[in-house]
Short mmCIF file of C-alpha atoms in Angstrom, two decimals:
data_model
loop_
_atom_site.label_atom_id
_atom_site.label_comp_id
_atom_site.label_asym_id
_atom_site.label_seq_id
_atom_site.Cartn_x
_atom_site.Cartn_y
_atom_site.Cartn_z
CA UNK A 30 42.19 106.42 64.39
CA UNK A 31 44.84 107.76 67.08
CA UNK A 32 48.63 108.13 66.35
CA UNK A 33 50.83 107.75 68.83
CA UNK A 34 53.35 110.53 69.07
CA UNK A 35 56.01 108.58 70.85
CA UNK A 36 55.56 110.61 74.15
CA UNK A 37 56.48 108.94 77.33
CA UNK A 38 54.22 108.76 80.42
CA UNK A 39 55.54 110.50 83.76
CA UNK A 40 56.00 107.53 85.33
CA UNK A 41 58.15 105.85 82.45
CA UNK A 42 60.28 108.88 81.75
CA UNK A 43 63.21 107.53 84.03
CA UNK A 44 63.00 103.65 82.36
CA UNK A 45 65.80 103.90 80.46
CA UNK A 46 67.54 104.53 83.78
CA UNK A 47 66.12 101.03 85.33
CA UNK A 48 67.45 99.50 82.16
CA UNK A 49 71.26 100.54 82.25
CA UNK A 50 71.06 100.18 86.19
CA UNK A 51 70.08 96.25 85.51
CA UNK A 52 73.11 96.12 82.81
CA UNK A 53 75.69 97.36 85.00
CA UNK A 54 74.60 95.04 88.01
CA UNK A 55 74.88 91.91 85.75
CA UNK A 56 78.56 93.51 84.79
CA UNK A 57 79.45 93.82 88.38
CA UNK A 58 80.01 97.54 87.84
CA UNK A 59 77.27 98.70 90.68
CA UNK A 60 78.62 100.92 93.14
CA UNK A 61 77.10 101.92 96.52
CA UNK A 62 77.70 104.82 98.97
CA UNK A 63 79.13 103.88 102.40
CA UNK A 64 78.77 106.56 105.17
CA UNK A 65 81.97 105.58 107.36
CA UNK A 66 81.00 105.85 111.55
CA UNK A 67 83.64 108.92 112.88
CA UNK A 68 84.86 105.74 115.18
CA UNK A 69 85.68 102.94 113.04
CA UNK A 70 88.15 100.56 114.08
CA UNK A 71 88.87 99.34 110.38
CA UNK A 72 92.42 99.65 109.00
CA UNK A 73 92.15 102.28 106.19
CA UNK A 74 93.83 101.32 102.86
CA UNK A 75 90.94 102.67 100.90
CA UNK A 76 91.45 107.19 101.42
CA UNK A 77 93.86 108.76 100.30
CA UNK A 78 95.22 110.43 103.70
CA UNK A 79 98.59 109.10 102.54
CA UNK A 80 100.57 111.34 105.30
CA UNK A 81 97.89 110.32 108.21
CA UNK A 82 96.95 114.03 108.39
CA UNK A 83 93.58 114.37 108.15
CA UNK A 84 92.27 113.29 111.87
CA UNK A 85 95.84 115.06 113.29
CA UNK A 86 95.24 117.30 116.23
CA UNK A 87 97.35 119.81 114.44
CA UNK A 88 95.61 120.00 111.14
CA UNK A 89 91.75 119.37 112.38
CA UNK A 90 92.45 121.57 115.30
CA UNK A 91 93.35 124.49 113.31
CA UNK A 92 89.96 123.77 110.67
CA UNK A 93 87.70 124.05 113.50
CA UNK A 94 89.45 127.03 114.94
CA UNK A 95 89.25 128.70 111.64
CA UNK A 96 85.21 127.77 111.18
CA UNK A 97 84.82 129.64 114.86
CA UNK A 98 86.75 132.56 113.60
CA UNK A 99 85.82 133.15 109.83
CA UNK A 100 83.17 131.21 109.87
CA UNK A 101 82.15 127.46 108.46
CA UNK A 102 81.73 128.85 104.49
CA UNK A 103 83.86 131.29 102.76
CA UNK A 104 80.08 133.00 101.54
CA UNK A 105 80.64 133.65 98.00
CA UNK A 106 83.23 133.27 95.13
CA UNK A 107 86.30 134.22 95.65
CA UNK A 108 86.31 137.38 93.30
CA UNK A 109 83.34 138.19 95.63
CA UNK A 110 83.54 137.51 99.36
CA UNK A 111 85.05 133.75 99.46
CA UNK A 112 88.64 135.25 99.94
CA UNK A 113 89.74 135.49 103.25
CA UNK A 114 93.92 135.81 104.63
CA UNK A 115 93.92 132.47 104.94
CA UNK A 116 93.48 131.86 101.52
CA UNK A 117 96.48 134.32 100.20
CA UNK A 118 98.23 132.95 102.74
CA UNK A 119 98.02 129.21 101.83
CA UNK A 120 98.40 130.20 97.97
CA UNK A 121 101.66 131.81 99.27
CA UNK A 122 103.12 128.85 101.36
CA UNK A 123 102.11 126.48 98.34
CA UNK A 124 104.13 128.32 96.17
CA UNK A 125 106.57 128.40 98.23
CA UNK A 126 107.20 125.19 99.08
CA UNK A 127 106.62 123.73 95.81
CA UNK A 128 109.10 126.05 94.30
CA UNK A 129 106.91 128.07 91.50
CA UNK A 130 106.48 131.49 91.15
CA UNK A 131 102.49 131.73 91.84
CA UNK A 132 99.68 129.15 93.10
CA UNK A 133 95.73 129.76 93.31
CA UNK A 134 93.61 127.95 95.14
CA UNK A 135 90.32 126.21 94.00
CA UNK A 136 87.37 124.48 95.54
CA UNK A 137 88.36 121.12 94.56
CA UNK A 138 90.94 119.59 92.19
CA UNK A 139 88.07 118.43 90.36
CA UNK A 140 87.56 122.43 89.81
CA UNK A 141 91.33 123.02 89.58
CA UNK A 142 91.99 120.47 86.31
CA UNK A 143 89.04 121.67 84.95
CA UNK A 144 89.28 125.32 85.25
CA UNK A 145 93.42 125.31 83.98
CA UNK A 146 92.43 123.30 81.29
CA UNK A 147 89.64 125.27 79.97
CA UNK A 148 91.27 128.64 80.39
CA UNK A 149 94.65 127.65 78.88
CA UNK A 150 92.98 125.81 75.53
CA UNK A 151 90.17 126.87 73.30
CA UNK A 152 89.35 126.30 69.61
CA UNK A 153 92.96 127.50 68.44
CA UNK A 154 95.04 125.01 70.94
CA UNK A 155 95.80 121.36 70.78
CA UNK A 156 95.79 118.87 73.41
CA UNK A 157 98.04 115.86 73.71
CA UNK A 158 97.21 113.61 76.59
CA UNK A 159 97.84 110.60 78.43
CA UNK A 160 95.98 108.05 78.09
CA UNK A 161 95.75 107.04 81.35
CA UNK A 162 95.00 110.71 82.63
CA UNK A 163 92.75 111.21 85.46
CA UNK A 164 88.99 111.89 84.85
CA UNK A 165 88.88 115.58 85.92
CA UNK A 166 91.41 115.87 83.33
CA UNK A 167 89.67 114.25 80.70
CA UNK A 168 86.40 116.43 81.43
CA UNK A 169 88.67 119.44 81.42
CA UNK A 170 89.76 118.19 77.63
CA UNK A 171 85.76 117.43 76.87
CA UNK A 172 85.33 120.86 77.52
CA UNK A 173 88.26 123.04 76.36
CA UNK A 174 86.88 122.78 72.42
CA UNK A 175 90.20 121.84 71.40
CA UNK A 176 91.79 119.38 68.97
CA UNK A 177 92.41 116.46 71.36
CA UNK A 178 94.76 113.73 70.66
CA UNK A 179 95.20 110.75 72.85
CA UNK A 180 98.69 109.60 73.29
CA UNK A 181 99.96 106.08 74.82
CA UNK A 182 100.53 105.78 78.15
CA UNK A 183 103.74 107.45 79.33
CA UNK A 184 104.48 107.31 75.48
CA UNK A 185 106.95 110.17 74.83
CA UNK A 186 107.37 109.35 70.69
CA UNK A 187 104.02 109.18 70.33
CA UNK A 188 103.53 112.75 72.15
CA UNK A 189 106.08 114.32 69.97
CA UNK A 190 104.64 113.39 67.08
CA UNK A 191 101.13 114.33 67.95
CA UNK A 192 102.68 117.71 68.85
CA UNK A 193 104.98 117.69 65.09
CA UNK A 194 101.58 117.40 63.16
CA UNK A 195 99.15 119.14 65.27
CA UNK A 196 97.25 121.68 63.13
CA UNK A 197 97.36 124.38 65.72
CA UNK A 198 99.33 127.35 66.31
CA UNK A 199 99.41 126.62 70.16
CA UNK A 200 99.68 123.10 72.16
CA UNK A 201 99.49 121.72 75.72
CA UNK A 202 100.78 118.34 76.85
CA UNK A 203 98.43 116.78 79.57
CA UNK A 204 99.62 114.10 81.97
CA UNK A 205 99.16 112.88 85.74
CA UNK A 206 102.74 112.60 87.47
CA UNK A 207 101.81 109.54 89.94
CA UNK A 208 99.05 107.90 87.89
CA UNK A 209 96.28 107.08 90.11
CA UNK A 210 95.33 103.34 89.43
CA UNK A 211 98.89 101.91 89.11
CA UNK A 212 100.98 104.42 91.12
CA UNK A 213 103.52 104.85 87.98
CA UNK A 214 105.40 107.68 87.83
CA UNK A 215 105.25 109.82 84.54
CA UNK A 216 108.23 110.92 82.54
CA UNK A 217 108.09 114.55 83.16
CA UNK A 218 111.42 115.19 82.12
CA UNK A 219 111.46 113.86 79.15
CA UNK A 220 108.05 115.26 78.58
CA UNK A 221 109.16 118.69 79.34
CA UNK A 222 112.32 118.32 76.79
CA UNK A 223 109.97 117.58 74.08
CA UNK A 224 107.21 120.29 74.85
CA UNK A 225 109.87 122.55 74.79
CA UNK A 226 111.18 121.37 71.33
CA UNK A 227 107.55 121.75 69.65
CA UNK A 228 106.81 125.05 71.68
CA UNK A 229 104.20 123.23 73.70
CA UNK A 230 102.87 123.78 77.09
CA UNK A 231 102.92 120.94 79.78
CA UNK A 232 100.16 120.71 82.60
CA UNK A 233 100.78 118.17 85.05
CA UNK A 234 98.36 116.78 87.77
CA UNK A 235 100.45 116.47 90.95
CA UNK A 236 97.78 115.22 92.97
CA UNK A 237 98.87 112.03 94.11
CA UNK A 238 103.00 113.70 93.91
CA UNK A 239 102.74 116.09 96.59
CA UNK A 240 103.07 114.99 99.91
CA UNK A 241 104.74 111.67 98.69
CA UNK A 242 107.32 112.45 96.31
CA UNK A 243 110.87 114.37 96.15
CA UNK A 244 112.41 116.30 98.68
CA UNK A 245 110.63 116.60 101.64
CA UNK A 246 107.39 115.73 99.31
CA UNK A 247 107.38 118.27 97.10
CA UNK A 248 106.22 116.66 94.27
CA UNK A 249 107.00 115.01 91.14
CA UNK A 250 107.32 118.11 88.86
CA UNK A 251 109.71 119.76 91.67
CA UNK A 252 111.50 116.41 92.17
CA UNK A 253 111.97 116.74 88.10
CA UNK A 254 113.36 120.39 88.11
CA UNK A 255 110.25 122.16 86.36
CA UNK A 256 108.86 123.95 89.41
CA UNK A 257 110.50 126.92 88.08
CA UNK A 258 109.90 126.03 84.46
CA UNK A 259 108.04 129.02 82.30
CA UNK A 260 106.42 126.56 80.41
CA UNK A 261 104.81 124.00 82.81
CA UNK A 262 101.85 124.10 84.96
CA UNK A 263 101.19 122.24 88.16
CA UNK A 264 97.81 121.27 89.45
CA UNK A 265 97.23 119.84 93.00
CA UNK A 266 94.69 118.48 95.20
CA UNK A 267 94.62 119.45 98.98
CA UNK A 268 92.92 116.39 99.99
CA UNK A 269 94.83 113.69 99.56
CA UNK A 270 98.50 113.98 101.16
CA UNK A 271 97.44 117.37 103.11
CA UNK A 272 94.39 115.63 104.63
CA UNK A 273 92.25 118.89 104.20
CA UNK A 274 89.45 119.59 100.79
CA UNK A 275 90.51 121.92 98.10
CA UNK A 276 92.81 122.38 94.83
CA UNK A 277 95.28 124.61 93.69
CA UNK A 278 97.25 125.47 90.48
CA UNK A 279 100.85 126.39 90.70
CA UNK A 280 103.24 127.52 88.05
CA UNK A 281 104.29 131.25 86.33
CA UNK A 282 102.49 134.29 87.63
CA UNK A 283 101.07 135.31 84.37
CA UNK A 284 99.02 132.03 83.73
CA UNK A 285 97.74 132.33 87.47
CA UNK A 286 96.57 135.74 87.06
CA UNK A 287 95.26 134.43 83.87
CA UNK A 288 93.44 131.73 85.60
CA UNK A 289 91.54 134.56 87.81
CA UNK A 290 90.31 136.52 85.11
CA UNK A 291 89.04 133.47 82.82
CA UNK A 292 89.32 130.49 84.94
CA UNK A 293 84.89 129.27 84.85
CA UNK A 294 85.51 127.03 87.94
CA UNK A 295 87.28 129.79 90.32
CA UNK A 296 84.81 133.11 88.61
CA UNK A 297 81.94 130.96 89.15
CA UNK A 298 82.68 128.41 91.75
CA UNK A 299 82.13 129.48 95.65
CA UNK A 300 85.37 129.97 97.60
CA UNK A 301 87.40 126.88 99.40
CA UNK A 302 86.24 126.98 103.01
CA UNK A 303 88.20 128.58 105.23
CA UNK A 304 88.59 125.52 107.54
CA UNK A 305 89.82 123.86 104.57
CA UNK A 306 92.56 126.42 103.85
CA UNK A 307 93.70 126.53 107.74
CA UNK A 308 93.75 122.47 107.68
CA UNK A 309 95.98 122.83 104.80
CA UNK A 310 98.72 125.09 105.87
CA UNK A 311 98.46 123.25 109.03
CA UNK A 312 99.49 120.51 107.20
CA UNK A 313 101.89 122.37 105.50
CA UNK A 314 103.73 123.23 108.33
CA UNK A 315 103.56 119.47 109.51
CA UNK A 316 105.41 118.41 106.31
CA UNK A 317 107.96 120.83 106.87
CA UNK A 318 108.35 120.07 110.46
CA UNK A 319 108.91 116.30 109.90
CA UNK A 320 110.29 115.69 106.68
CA UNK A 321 110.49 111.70 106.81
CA UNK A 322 106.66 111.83 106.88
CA UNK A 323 106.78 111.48 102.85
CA UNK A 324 109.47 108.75 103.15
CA UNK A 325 107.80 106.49 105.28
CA UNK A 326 104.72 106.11 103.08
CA UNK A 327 106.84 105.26 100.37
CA UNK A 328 108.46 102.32 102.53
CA UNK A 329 104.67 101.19 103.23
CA UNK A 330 103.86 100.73 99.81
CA UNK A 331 107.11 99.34 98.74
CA UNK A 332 107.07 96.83 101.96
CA UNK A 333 102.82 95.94 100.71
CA UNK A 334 103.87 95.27 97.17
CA UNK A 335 107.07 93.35 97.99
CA UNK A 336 104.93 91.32 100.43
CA UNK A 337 101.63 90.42 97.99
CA UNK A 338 103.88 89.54 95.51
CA UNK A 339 105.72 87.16 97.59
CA UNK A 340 102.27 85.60 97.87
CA UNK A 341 101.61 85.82 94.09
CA UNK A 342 99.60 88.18 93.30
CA UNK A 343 99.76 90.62 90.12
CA UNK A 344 100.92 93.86 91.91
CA UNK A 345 102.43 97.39 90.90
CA UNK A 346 106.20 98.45 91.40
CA UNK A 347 105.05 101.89 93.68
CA UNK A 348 106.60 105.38 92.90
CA UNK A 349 104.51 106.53 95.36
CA UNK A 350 101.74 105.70 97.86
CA UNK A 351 99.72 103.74 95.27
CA UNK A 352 99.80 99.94 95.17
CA UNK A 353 97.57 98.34 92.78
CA UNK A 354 96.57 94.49 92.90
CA UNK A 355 95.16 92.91 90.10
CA UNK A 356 91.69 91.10 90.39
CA UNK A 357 90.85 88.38 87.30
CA UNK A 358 87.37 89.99 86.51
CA UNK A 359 84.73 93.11 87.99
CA UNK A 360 82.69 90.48 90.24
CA UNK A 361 85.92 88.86 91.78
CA UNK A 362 87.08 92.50 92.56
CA UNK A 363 84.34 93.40 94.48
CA UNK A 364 84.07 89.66 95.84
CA UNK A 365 87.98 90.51 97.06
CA UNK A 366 87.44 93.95 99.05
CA UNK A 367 84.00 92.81 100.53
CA UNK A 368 86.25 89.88 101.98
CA UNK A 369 88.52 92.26 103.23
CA UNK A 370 85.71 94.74 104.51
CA UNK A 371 84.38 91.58 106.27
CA UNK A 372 87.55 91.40 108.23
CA UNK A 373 87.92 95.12 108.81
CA UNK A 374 90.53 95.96 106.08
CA UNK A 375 89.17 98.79 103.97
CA UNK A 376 90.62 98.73 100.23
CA UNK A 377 89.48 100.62 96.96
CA UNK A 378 87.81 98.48 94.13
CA UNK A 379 88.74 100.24 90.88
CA UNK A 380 86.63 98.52 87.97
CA UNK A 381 85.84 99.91 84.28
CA UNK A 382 85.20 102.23 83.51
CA UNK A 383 86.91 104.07 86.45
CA UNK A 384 90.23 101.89 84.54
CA UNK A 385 91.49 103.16 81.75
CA UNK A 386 93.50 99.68 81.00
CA UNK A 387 89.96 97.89 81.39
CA UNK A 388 91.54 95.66 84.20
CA UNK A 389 89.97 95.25 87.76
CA UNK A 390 92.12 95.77 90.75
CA UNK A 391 92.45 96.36 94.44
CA UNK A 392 94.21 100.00 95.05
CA UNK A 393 95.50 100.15 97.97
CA UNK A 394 96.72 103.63 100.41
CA UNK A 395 99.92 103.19 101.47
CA UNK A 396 100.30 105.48 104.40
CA UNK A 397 103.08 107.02 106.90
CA UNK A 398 100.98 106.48 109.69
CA UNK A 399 100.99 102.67 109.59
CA UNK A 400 102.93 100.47 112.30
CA UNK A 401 104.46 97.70 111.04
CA UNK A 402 101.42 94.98 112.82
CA UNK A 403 99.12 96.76 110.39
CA UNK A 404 101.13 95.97 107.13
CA UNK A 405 100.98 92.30 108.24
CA UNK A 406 97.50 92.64 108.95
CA UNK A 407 96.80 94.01 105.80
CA UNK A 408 99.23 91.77 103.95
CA UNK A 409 97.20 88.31 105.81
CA UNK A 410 93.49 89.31 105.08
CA UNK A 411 94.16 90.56 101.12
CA UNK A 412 96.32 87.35 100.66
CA UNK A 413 93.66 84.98 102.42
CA UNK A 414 90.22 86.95 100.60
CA UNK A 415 92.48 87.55 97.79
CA UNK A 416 92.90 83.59 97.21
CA UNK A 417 88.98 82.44 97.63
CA UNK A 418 88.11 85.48 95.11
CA UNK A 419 90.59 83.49 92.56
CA UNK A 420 93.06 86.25 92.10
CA UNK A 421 96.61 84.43 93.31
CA UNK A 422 98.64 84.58 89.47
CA UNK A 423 101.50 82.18 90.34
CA UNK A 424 101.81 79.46 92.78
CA UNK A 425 104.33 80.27 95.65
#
């Protein structure tokens, strides 16, 4: 008589993979890769090229003279060979015009949230976070082996008395500025007043800040007065307002060169390439060059959401280049931007899990390079897919 031991074929190892696959198809919560032709036509309201920087002559023009000249990878890590001038150089003007004392530059700000996180927490440290924080940051927590504590969103009561009764000697405070589905703004000050009164580190993700908000756009935590602030650390993405790949983490020069000795994701991570890192101070120099750049895409997203709620649907109040638009379930979501697709308007479909609130919505890229034809464009094909998908919340 034979006993089975319970060990899968080959062939059936991957089942369980078939199974969930079928489960999240039936949810609506499939997703699917779409290579985008270097031509389209379509109006973007999907990227996040809030600034219109990423296909300017400027920036791309000085990536692909950088790939001739250094070469198209940076060839190691950078505590190896994946440092090159323009990387000190860009961790310089960063600084700089962000107003902190140090930046360093990582491969992604995937790598950046993850590696500040990490180095600055451990078994002895608590974390407070938003609940709403982004998912790098949540990973980044996941990882750091820390007490974690999940605060309400933009909840500063609840964050002071996670940090009053925390059982650890040492505490950060973890928040987004410009939260990525809905586009709210975080309140940093506030936040900062009452890390300071539990002796409490705050890291802030700037990603969707820079570029967009404060002076000349630089960012939410210098538009709050902590740039300079010994206690608060900045992270940043280089892909989103900048139009270029990368991340960086700005703040006092002691965590930074903390960050290089411990940091897993910059010790062990290949270097930022160094067309990335020219397309970036390109950029740079763009935003300080034409300082209404930031303003405009502001007026875009407050002109979209003013607009689509004229016509009744559910839509954020923007702080920055983030309008949201609420969809009544996953399948009428993806119903909604396939309509738009159909018509050549390009808009992101956020559905759980990638929503922390559990609600499905449209988010759309408000951006400074958009004429006034395309926000009516835009503004006519959401409204008219938006209304067959069943998503209109008030009559007009």
């Amino acid at each position: 008589m034979s006993v089975s031991t319970g060990v899968s074929a080959p062939e059936s190892v991957f089942d369980w993979i078939d199974t969930r696959a079928e489960a999240r198809a039936k949810a609506g919560l499939a997703r699917q890769v779409r290579p985008r032709p270097a031509d389209s036509t379509d109006l973007d309201l999907a990227s996040n090229d809030y600034l219109g920087l990423a296909r300017d002559k400027r920036v791309a023009g000085a990536a692909a003279a950088a790939s001739l000249r250094w070469g198209a990878g940076s060839t190691g890590s950078r505590l190896v060979t994946g440092s090159t001038e323009l990387h000190t150089e860009l961790e310089y003007e960063l600084a700089n015009f962000c107003g902190t004392q140090s930046a360093l530059v990582f491969s992604s700000g995937y790598a950046a949230n993850l590696g500040v996180l990490t180095a600055l927490s451990g078994p002895g440290t608590a974390i407070v976070a938003d609940q709403h924080i982004h998912a790098s940051l949540i990973d980044g927590t996941r990882l750091s082996k820390a007490d974690v504590v999940v605060a309400g969103h933009c909840d500063v009561p609840k964050v002071a008395h996670a940090l009053a009764t925390r059982g650890k000697r040492r505490a950060l405070v973890v928040t987004d500025s410009v939260f990525s589905v809905d586009g709210d703004l975080a309140p940093l000050a506030e936040l900062a007043a009452t890390c300071g009164e539990h002796g409490s580190a705050l890291v802030v993700d700037d990603a969707h800040g820079l570029g967009v908000v404060g002076e000349g756009g630089r960012g939410a935590v210098h538009a709050a007065g902590l740039a300079k602030a010994p206690d608060v650390v900045t992270t940043v993405t280089l892909s989103k307002s900048l139009g270029a790949m990368g991340g960086a983490v700005l703040g006092p020069s002691r965590v930074i060169k903390h960050l290089v000795d411990t940091a897993r994701t910059f010790i062990f991570d290949t270097g930022l390439a160094p067309s990335s890192a020219a397309a970036a101070l390109a950029a740079l120099k763009v935003l300080r060059e034409e300082p209404d750049r930031p303003t405009r895409a502001l007026d875009v997203a407050q002109d979209l959401a003013f607009r689509l709620k004229d016509k009744g649907f559910r839509v954020s109040s923007p702080t920055a280049a983030v309008v949201s638009v609420q969809a009544p379930s996953p399948e009428a979501a993806v119903a909604w931007a396939e309509g738009c697709r159909a018509q050549g308007v390009l808009v992101g479909c956020f559905r759980p899990p990638s929503v922390p609130d559990q609600v499905s919505r449209l988010r759309l890229t408000a951006r400074a390079d958009l004429t006034e034809a395309d926000v009516e464009r835009a503004v006519r094909v959401i409204s008219e897919t938006g209304a067959s998908a069943g998503a209109v919340s008030r009559p007009r």
